[in-house]
PDB file of C-alpha atoms in Angstrom:
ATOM      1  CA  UNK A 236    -152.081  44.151  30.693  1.00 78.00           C
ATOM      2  CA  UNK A 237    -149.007  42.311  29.231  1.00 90.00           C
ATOM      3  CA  UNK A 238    -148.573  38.863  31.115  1.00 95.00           C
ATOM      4  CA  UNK A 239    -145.076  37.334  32.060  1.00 97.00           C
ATOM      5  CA  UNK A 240    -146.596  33.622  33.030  1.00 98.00           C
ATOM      6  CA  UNK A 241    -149.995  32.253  32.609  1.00 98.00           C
ATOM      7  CA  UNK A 242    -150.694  28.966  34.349  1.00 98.00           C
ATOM      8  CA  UNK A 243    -153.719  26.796  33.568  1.00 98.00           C
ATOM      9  CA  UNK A 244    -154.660  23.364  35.461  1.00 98.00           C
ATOM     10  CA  UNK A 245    -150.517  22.263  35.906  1.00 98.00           C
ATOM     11  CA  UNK A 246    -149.996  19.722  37.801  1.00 97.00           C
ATOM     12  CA  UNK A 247    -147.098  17.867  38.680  1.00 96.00           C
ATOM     13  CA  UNK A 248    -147.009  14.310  39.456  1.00 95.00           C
ATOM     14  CA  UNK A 249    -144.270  12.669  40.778  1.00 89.00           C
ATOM     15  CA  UNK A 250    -143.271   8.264  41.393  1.00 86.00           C
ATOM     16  CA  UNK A 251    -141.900   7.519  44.443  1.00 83.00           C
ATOM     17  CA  UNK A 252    -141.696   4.083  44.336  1.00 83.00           C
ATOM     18  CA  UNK A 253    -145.422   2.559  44.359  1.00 85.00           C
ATOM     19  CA  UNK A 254    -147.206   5.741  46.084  1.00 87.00           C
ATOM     20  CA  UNK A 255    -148.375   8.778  43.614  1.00 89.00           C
ATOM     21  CA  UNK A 256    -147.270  11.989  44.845  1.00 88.00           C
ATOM     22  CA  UNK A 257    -149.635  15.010  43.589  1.00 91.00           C
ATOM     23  CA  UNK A 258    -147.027  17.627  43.895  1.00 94.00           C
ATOM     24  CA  UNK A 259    -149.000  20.304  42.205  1.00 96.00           C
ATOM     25  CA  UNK A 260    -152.950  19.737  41.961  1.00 95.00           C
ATOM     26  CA  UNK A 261    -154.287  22.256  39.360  1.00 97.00           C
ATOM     27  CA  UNK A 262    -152.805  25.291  39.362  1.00 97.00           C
ATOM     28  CA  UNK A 263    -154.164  28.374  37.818  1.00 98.00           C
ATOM     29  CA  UNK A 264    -151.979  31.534  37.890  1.00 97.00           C
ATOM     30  CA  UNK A 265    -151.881  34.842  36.235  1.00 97.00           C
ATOM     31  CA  UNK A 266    -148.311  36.266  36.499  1.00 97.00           C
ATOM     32  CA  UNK A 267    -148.277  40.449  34.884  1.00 96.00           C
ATOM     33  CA  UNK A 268    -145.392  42.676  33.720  1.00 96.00           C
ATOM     34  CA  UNK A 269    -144.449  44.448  36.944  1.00 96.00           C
ATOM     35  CA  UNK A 270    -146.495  41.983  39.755  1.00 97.00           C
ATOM     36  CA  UNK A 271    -144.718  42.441  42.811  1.00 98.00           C
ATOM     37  CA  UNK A 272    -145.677  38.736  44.408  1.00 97.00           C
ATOM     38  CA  UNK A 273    -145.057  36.309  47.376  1.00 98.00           C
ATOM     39  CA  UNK A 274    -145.658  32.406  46.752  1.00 98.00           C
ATOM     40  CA  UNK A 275    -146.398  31.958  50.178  1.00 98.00           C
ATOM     41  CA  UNK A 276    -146.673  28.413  51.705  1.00 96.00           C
ATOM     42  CA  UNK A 277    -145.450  25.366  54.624  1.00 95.00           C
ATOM     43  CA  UNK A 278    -142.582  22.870  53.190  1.00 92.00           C
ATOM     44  CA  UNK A 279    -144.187  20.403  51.723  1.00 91.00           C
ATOM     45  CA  UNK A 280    -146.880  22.567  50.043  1.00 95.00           C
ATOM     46  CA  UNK A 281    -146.081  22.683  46.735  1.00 95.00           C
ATOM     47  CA  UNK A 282    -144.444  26.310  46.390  1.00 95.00           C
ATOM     48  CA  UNK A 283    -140.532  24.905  45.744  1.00 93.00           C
ATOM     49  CA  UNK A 284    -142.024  22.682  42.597  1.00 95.00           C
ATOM     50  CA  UNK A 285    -144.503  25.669  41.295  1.00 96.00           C
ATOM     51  CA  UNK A 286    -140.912  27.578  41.688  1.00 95.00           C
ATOM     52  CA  UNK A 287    -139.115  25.121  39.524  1.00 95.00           C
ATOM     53  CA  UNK A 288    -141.632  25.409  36.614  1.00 97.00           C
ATOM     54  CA  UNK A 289    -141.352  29.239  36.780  1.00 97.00           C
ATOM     55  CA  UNK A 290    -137.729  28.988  36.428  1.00 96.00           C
ATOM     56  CA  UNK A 291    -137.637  26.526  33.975  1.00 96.00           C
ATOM     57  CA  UNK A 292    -135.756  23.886  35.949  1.00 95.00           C
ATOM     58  CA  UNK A 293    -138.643  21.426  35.817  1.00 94.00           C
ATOM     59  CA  UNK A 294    -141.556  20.525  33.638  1.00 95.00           C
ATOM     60  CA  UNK A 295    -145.295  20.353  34.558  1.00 96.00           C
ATOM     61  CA  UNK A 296    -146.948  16.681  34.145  1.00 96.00           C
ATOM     62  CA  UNK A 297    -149.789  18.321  32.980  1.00 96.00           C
ATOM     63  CA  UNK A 298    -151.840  21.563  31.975  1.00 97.00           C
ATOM     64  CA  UNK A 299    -150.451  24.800  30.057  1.00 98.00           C
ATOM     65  CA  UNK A 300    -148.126  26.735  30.665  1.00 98.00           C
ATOM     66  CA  UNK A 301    -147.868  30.583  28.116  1.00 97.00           C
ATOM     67  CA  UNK A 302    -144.324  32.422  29.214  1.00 97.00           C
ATOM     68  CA  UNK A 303    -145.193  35.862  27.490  1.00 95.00           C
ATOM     69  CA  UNK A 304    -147.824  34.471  25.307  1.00 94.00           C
ATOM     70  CA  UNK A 305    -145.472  31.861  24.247  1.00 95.00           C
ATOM     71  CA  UNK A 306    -146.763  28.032  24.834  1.00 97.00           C
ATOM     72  CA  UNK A 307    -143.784  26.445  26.622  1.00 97.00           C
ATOM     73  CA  UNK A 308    -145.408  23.434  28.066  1.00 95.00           C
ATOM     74  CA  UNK A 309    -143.196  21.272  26.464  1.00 93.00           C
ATOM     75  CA  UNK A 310    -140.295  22.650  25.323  1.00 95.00           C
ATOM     76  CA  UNK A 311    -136.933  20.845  24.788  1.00 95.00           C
ATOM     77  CA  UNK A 312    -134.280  21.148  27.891  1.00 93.00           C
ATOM     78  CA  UNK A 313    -132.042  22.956  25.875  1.00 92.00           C
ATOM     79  CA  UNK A 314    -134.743  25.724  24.965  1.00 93.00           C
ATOM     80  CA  UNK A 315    -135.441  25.817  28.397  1.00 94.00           C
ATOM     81  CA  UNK A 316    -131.724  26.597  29.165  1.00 92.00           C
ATOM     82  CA  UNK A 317    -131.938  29.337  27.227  1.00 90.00           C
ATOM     83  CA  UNK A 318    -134.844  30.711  29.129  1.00 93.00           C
ATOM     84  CA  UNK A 319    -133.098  30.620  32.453  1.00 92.00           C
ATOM     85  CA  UNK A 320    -129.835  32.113  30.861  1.00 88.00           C
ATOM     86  CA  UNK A 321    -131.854  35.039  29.338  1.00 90.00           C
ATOM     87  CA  UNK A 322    -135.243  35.415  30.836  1.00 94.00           C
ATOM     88  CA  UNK A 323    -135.403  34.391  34.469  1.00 96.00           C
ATOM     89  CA  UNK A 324    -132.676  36.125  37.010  1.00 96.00           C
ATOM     90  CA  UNK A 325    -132.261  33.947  39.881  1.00 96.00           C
ATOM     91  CA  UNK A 326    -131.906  34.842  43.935  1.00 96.00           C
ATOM     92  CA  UNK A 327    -131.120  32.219  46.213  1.00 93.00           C
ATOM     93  CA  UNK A 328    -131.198  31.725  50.132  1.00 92.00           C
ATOM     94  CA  UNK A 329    -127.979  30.232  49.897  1.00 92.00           C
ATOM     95  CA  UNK A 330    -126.542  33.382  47.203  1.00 94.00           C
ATOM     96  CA  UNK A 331    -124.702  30.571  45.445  1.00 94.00           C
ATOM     97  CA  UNK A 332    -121.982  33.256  44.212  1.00 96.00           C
ATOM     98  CA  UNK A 333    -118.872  31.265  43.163  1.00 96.00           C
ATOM     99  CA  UNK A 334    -116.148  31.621  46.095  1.00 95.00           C
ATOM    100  CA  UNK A 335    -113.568  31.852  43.817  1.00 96.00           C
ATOM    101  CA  UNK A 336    -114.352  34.592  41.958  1.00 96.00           C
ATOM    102  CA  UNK A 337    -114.659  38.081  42.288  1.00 97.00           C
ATOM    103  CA  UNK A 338    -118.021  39.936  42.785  1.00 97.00           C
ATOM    104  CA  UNK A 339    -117.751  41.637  39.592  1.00 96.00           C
ATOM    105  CA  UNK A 340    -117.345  38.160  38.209  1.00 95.00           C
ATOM    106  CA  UNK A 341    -119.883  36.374  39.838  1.00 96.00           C
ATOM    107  CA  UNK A 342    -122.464  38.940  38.397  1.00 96.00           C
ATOM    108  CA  UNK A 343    -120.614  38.506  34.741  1.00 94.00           C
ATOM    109  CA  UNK A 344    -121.608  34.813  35.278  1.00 92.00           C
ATOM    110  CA  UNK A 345    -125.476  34.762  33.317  1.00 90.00           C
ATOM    111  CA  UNK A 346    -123.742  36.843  30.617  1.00 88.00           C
ATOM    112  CA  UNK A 347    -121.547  33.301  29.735  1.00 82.00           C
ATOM    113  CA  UNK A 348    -124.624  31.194  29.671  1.00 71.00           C
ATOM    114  CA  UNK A 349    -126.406  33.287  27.489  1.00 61.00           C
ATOM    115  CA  UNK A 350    -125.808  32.715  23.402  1.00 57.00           C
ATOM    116  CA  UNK A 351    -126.640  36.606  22.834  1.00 55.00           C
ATOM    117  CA  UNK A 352    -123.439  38.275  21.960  1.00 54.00           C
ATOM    118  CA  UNK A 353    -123.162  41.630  23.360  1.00 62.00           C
ATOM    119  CA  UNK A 354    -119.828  43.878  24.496  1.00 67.00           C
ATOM    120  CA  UNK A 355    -120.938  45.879  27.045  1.00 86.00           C
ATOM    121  CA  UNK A 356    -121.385  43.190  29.501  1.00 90.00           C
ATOM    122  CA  UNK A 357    -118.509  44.806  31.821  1.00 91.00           C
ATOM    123  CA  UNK A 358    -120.296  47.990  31.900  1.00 92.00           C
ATOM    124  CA  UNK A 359    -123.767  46.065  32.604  1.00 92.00           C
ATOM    125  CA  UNK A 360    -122.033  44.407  35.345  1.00 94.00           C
ATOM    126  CA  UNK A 361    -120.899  47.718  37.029  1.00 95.00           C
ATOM    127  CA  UNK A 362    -124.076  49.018  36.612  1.00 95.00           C
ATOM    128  CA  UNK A 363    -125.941  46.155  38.262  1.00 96.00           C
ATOM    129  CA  UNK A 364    -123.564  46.597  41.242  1.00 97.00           C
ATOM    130  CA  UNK A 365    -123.883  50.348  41.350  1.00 96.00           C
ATOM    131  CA  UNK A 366    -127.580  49.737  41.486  1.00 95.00           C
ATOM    132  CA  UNK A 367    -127.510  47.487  44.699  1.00 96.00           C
ATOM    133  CA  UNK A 368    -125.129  49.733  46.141  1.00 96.00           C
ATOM    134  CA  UNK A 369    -122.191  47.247  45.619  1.00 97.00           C
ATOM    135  CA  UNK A 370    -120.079  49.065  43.115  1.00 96.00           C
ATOM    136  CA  UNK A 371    -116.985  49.335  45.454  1.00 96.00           C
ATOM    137  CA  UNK A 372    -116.916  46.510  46.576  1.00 96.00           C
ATOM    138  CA  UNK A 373    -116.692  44.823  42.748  1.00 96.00           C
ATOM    139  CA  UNK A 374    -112.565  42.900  43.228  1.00 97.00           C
ATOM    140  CA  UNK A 375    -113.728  41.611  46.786  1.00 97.00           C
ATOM    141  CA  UNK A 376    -114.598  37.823  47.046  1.00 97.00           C
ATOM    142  CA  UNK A 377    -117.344  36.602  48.620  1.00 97.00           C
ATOM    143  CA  UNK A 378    -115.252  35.534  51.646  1.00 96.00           C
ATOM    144  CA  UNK A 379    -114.964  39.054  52.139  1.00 97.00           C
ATOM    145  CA  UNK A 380    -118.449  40.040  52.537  1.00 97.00           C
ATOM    146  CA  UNK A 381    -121.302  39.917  54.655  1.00 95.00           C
ATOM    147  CA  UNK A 382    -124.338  38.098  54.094  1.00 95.00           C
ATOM    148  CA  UNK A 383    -126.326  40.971  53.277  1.00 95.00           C
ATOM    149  CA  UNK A 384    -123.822  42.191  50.759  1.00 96.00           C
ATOM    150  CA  UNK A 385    -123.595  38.496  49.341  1.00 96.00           C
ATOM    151  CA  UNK A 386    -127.454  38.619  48.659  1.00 96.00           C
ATOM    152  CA  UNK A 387    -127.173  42.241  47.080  1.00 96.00           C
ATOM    153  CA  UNK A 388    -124.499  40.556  44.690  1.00 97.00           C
ATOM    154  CA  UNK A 389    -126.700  37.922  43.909  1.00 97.00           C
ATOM    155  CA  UNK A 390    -129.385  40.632  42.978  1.00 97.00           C
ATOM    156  CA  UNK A 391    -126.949  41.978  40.846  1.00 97.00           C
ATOM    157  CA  UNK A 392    -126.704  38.876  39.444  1.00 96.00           C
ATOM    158  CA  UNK A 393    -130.045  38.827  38.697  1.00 96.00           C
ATOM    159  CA  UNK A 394    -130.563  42.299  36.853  1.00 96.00           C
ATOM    160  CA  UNK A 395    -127.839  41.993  34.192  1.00 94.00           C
ATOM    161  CA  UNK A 396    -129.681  40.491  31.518  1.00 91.00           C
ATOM    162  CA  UNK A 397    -132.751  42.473  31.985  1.00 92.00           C
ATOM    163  CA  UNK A 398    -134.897  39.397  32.720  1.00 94.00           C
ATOM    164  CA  UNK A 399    -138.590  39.346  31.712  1.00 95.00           C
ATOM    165  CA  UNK A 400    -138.623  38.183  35.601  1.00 97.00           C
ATOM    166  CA  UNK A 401    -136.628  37.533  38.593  1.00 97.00           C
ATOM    167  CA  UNK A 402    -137.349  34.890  41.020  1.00 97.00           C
ATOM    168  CA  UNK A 403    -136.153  34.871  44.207  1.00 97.00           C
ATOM    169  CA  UNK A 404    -136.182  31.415  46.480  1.00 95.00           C
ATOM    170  CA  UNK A 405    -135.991  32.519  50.692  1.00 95.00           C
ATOM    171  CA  UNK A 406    -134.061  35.606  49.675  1.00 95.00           C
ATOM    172  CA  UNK A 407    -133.798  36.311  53.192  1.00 95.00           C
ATOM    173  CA  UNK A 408    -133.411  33.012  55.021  1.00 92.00           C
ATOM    174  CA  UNK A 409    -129.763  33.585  55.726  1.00 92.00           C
ATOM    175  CA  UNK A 410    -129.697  36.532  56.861  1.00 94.00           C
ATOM    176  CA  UNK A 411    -130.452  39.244  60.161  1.00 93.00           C
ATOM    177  CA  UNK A 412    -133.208  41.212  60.664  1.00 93.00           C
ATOM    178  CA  UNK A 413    -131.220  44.208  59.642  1.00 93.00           C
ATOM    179  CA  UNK A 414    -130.255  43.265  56.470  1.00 95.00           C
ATOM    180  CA  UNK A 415    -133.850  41.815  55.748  1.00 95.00           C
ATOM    181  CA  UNK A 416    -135.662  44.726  55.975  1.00 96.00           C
ATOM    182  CA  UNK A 417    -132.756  46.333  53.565  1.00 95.00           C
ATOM    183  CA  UNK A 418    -132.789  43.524  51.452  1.00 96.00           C
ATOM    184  CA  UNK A 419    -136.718  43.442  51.125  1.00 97.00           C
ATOM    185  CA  UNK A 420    -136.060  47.678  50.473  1.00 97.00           C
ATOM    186  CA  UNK A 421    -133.979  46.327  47.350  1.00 97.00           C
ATOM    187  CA  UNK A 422    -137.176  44.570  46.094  1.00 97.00           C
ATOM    188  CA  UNK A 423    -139.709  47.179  46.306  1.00 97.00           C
ATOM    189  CA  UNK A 424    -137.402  49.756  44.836  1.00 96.00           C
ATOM    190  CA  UNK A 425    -136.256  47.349  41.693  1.00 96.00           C
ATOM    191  CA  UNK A 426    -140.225  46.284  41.340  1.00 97.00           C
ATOM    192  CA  UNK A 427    -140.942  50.143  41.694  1.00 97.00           C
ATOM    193  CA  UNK A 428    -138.308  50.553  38.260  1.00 95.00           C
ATOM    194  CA  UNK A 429    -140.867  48.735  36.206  1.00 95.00           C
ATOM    195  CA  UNK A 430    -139.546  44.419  37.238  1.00 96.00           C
ATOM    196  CA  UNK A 431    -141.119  41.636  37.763  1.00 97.00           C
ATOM    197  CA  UNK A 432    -140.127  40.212  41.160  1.00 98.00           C
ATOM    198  CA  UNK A 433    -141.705  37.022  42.966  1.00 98.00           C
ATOM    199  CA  UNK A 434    -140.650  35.628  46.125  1.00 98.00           C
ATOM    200  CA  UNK A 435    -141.008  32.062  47.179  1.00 97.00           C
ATOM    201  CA  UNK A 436    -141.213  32.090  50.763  1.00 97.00           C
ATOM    202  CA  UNK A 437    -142.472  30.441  53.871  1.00 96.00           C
ATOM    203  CA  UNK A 438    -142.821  33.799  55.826  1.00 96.00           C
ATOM    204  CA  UNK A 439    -145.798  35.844  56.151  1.00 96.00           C
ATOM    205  CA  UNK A 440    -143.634  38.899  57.611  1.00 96.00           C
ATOM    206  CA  UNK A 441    -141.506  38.594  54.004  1.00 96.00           C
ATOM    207  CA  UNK A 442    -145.057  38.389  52.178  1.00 97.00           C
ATOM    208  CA  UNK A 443    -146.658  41.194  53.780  1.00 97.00           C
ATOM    209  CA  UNK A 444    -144.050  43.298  51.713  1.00 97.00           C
ATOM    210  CA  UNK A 445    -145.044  42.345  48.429  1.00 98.00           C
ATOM    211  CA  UNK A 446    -148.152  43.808  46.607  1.00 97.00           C
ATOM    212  CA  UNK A 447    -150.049  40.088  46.528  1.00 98.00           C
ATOM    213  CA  UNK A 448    -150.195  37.140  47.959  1.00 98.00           C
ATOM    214  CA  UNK A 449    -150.842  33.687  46.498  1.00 98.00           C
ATOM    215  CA  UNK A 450    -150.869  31.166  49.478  1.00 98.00           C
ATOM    216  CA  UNK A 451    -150.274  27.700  48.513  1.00 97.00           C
ATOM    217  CA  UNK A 452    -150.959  24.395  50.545  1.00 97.00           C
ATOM    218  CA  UNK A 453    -151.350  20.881  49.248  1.00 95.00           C
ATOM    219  CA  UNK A 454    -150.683  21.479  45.854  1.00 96.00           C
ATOM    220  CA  UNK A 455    -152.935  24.051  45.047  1.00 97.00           C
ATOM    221  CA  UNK A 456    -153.900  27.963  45.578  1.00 97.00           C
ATOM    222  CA  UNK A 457    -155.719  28.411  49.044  1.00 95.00           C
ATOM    223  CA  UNK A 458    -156.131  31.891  48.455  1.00 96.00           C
ATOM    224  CA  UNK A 459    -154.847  34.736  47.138  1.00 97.00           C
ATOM    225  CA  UNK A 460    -155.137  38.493  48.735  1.00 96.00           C
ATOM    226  CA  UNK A 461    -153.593  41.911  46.893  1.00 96.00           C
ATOM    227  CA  UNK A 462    -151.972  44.222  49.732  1.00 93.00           C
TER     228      UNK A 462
END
Protein backbone atom coordinates (compact mmCIF):
# COMPACT_ATOMS: atom_id res chain seq x y z
CA UNK A 1 0.00 0.00 0.00
CA UNK A 2 1.60 3.34 -1.10
CA UNK A 3 2.00 5.67 2.07
CA UNK A 4 1.43 9.56 1.99
CA UNK A 5 3.10 10.21 5.70
CA UNK A 6 4.90 7.90 7.94
CA UNK A 7 5.55 9.15 11.46
CA UNK A 8 8.03 7.51 13.83
CA UNK A 9 8.69 8.65 17.64
CA UNK A 10 8.14 12.81 16.68
CA UNK A 11 7.99 14.77 19.22
CA UNK A 12 7.78 18.30 19.60
CA UNK A 13 9.19 20.23 22.35
CA UNK A 14 8.54 23.57 22.92
CA UNK A 15 10.39 26.68 25.70
CA UNK A 16 8.12 28.65 27.35
CA UNK A 17 10.14 30.49 29.44
CA UNK A 18 11.74 28.04 32.20
CA UNK A 19 8.90 25.18 31.98
CA UNK A 20 9.35 22.35 29.07
CA UNK A 21 6.31 21.89 27.18
CA UNK A 22 6.04 18.20 25.57
CA UNK A 23 3.77 19.20 22.82
CA UNK A 24 3.96 15.95 20.99
CA UNK A 25 5.28 12.80 23.07
CA UNK A 26 6.16 10.05 20.50
CA UNK A 27 4.11 9.84 17.82
CA UNK A 28 3.84 6.94 15.53
CA UNK A 29 1.53 7.28 12.48
CA UNK A 30 0.92 5.51 9.28
CA UNK A 31 -0.83 7.92 6.83
CA UNK A 32 -1.96 5.67 3.12
CA UNK A 33 -2.89 6.90 -0.38
CA UNK A 34 -6.66 7.29 -0.07
CA UNK A 35 -7.06 7.13 4.17
CA UNK A 36 -10.10 8.85 4.85
CA UNK A 37 -9.05 10.07 8.67
CA UNK A 38 -10.13 12.21 11.73
CA UNK A 39 -7.27 13.52 14.19
CA UNK A 40 -9.58 13.58 16.87
CA UNK A 41 -8.70 15.29 20.22
CA UNK A 42 -9.51 18.24 23.37
CA UNK A 43 -7.51 21.74 22.81
CA UNK A 44 -4.61 21.37 24.31
CA UNK A 45 -3.98 17.75 23.16
CA UNK A 46 -1.58 17.92 20.75
CA UNK A 47 -3.72 17.50 17.40
CA UNK A 48 -3.18 21.47 16.10
CA UNK A 49 0.89 20.84 16.39
CA UNK A 50 0.70 17.06 14.83
CA UNK A 51 -1.43 19.27 12.13
CA UNK A 52 1.34 21.72 11.61
CA UNK A 53 3.99 19.01 10.87
CA UNK A 54 1.60 17.39 8.33
CA UNK A 55 1.30 20.58 6.59
CA UNK A 56 4.64 21.53 6.70
CA UNK A 57 4.22 24.72 8.72
CA UNK A 58 6.31 23.42 11.61
CA UNK A 59 9.14 21.06 12.27
CA UNK A 60 9.26 18.06 14.68
CA UNK A 61 12.03 18.38 17.62
CA UNK A 62 12.58 14.97 17.19
CA UNK A 63 11.92 11.47 15.43
CA UNK A 64 11.31 10.81 11.52
CA UNK A 65 9.25 11.95 9.53
CA UNK A 66 9.00 9.93 5.38
CA UNK A 67 6.36 12.22 3.16
CA UNK A 68 5.93 9.55 0.29
CA UNK A 69 8.99 7.67 1.14
CA UNK A 70 10.86 10.82 1.12
CA UNK A 71 12.85 11.67 4.58
CA UNK A 72 11.75 15.26 5.28
CA UNK A 73 12.66 15.55 8.87
CA UNK A 74 14.73 18.29 8.30
CA UNK A 75 14.26 19.95 5.36
CA UNK A 76 15.05 23.65 4.64
CA UNK A 77 11.89 26.21 5.04
CA UNK A 78 12.00 26.97 1.61
CA UNK A 79 11.67 23.16 0.53
CA UNK A 80 9.03 22.99 2.83
CA UNK A 81 7.23 25.91 1.03
CA UNK A 82 7.23 24.12 -1.81
CA UNK A 83 5.52 21.21 -0.22
CA UNK A 84 2.58 23.21 0.99
CA UNK A 85 2.33 25.07 -2.46
CA UNK A 86 2.26 21.68 -4.33
CA UNK A 87 1.54 18.79 -2.10
CA UNK A 88 -0.72 19.66 0.80
CA UNK A 89 -4.28 21.51 -0.11
CA UNK A 90 -5.39 23.33 2.83
CA UNK A 91 -9.19 23.76 4.48
CA UNK A 92 -9.65 26.04 7.18
CA UNK A 93 -12.46 26.76 9.86
CA UNK A 94 -12.06 30.23 9.19
CA UNK A 95 -12.02 29.54 4.85
CA UNK A 96 -9.38 32.26 4.79
CA UNK A 97 -10.49 33.11 1.02
CA UNK A 98 -9.13 36.62 0.25
CA UNK A 99 -12.21 39.19 0.47
CA UNK A 100 -11.05 40.98 -2.24
CA UNK A 101 -10.99 38.71 -4.77
CA UNK A 102 -13.20 36.77 -6.71
CA UNK A 103 -13.99 33.04 -6.05
CA UNK A 104 -12.49 32.00 -9.19
CA UNK A 105 -9.47 33.86 -7.92
CA UNK A 106 -9.23 32.78 -4.59
CA UNK A 107 -9.05 29.10 -5.92
CA UNK A 108 -6.27 30.40 -8.67
CA UNK A 109 -4.37 31.43 -5.47
CA UNK A 110 -2.01 27.86 -4.78
CA UNK A 111 -1.41 27.95 -8.56
CA UNK A 112 0.88 31.46 -7.79
CA UNK A 113 2.76 29.83 -5.01
CA UNK A 114 3.65 26.97 -6.84
CA UNK A 115 7.10 27.20 -9.16
CA UNK A 116 5.48 24.50 -11.66
CA UNK A 117 4.57 26.31 -14.77
CA UNK A 118 1.47 25.09 -16.27
CA UNK A 119 -1.39 27.01 -18.63
CA UNK A 120 -4.34 25.43 -17.91
CA UNK A 121 -4.65 26.71 -14.48
CA UNK A 122 -7.99 28.71 -15.51
CA UNK A 123 -9.53 25.62 -16.71
CA UNK A 124 -8.29 23.68 -13.40
CA UNK A 125 -9.85 26.36 -11.51
CA UNK A 126 -13.32 25.95 -13.21
CA UNK A 127 -13.10 22.52 -12.81
CA UNK A 128 -12.39 22.55 -9.09
CA UNK A 129 -15.48 24.79 -8.73
CA UNK A 130 -17.66 22.69 -10.97
CA UNK A 131 -16.68 19.83 -8.75
CA UNK A 132 -17.95 21.44 -5.41
CA UNK A 133 -20.86 22.58 -7.14
CA UNK A 134 -19.61 26.26 -7.20
CA UNK A 135 -19.09 26.84 -10.87
CA UNK A 136 -21.72 29.69 -11.11
CA UNK A 137 -21.00 31.29 -8.63
CA UNK A 138 -17.04 31.78 -9.90
CA UNK A 139 -17.14 36.34 -10.29
CA UNK A 140 -18.99 36.47 -6.79
CA UNK A 141 -16.84 37.61 -3.75
CA UNK A 142 -16.84 36.07 -0.73
CA UNK A 143 -19.04 38.81 0.78
CA UNK A 144 -21.51 37.40 -1.36
CA UNK A 145 -21.70 33.98 -0.14
CA UNK A 146 -22.74 31.88 2.54
CA UNK A 147 -20.64 30.08 4.82
CA UNK A 148 -21.24 26.85 3.39
CA UNK A 149 -20.45 28.05 -0.08
CA UNK A 150 -17.25 29.86 1.39
CA UNK A 151 -16.00 26.39 2.72
CA UNK A 152 -16.89 24.63 -0.72
CA UNK A 153 -14.56 27.43 -2.29
CA UNK A 154 -11.98 26.72 0.00
CA UNK A 155 -12.27 22.95 -1.06
CA UNK A 156 -11.84 24.09 -4.35
CA UNK A 157 -8.99 25.63 -3.27
CA UNK A 158 -7.70 22.68 -2.11
CA UNK A 159 -8.13 20.27 -5.23
CA UNK A 160 -6.39 22.40 -7.89
CA UNK A 161 -3.04 21.18 -7.63
CA UNK A 162 -3.93 17.63 -7.20
CA UNK A 163 -2.32 17.39 -3.75
CA UNK A 164 -0.75 14.10 -2.58
CA UNK A 165 -3.16 15.19 0.50
CA UNK A 166 -5.56 17.64 1.76
CA UNK A 167 -5.82 18.65 5.27
CA UNK A 168 -8.57 20.13 6.61
CA UNK A 169 -8.38 22.12 10.24
CA UNK A 170 -12.40 22.32 11.92
CA UNK A 171 -13.75 22.33 8.39
CA UNK A 172 -17.00 22.70 9.89
CA UNK A 173 -16.63 24.90 12.95
CA UNK A 174 -18.25 27.86 11.29
CA UNK A 175 -20.86 26.62 10.00
CA UNK A 176 -24.88 25.10 10.54
CA UNK A 177 -25.86 21.83 10.84
CA UNK A 178 -27.17 21.93 7.34
CA UNK A 179 -24.31 22.78 5.62
CA UNK A 180 -22.18 20.30 7.83
CA UNK A 181 -23.67 17.35 6.91
CA UNK A 182 -23.27 18.72 3.07
CA UNK A 183 -19.97 19.78 3.67
CA UNK A 184 -18.88 16.40 5.37
CA UNK A 185 -20.93 14.79 1.90
CA UNK A 186 -18.09 16.81 -0.04
CA UNK A 187 -15.44 14.75 1.86
CA UNK A 188 -16.60 11.32 1.47
CA UNK A 189 -17.38 11.84 -2.17
CA UNK A 190 -13.73 13.57 -3.00
CA UNK A 191 -12.05 10.63 -0.65
CA UNK A 192 -14.40 8.17 -2.62
CA UNK A 193 -12.44 9.75 -6.17
CA UNK A 194 -9.26 8.16 -4.99
CA UNK A 195 -7.86 11.56 -2.18
CA UNK A 196 -6.36 11.64 0.70
CA UNK A 197 -8.43 13.67 3.18
CA UNK A 198 -7.71 14.13 7.07
CA UNK A 199 -9.63 16.16 9.36
CA UNK A 200 -8.34 17.75 12.49
CA UNK A 201 -11.16 18.05 14.69
CA UNK A 202 -12.43 18.21 18.21
CA UNK A 203 -15.84 16.53 17.33
CA UNK A 204 -16.68 13.01 17.58
CA UNK A 205 -20.02 13.58 15.43
CA UNK A 206 -17.41 15.06 12.50
CA UNK A 207 -15.14 11.85 13.21
CA UNK A 208 -17.70 9.32 13.08
CA UNK A 209 -17.79 10.24 9.25
CA UNK A 210 -14.44 9.40 8.40
CA UNK A 211 -13.21 5.76 7.82
CA UNK A 212 -10.63 5.94 11.09
CA UNK A 213 -10.04 7.46 13.94
CA UNK A 214 -6.77 8.39 15.64
CA UNK A 215 -7.68 10.02 19.07
CA UNK A 216 -5.04 12.10 20.49
CA UNK A 217 -4.61 13.42 24.17
CA UNK A 218 -1.48 14.63 25.89
CA UNK A 219 0.73 14.44 23.17
CA UNK A 220 0.34 11.12 22.07
CA UNK A 221 -2.13 8.45 20.27
CA UNK A 222 -4.78 7.14 22.89
CA UNK A 223 -6.23 5.00 20.46
CA UNK A 224 -7.08 4.52 17.21
CA UNK A 225 -10.45 2.65 15.83
CA UNK A 226 -11.26 2.05 11.78
CA UNK A 227 -15.16 2.70 11.19
Amino acid sequence: MKTTFELKEIRKIYKMGEHTVHALDGINLSIHHNDYLAILGPSGSGKSTLMHILGFMDQATDGTLLFENEDVTHISAARRAVFRAQRIGFVFQSFNLLPRLSVLENVLLPTSYSRKKETDTIERAHKALERVGMQHRASHQPSQLSGGERQRVAIARALINNPAMILADEPTGNLDSKNVVRILDLFSEIHSEGNTVLLVTHDINVANRTKRIVHVLDGKINSEEIL
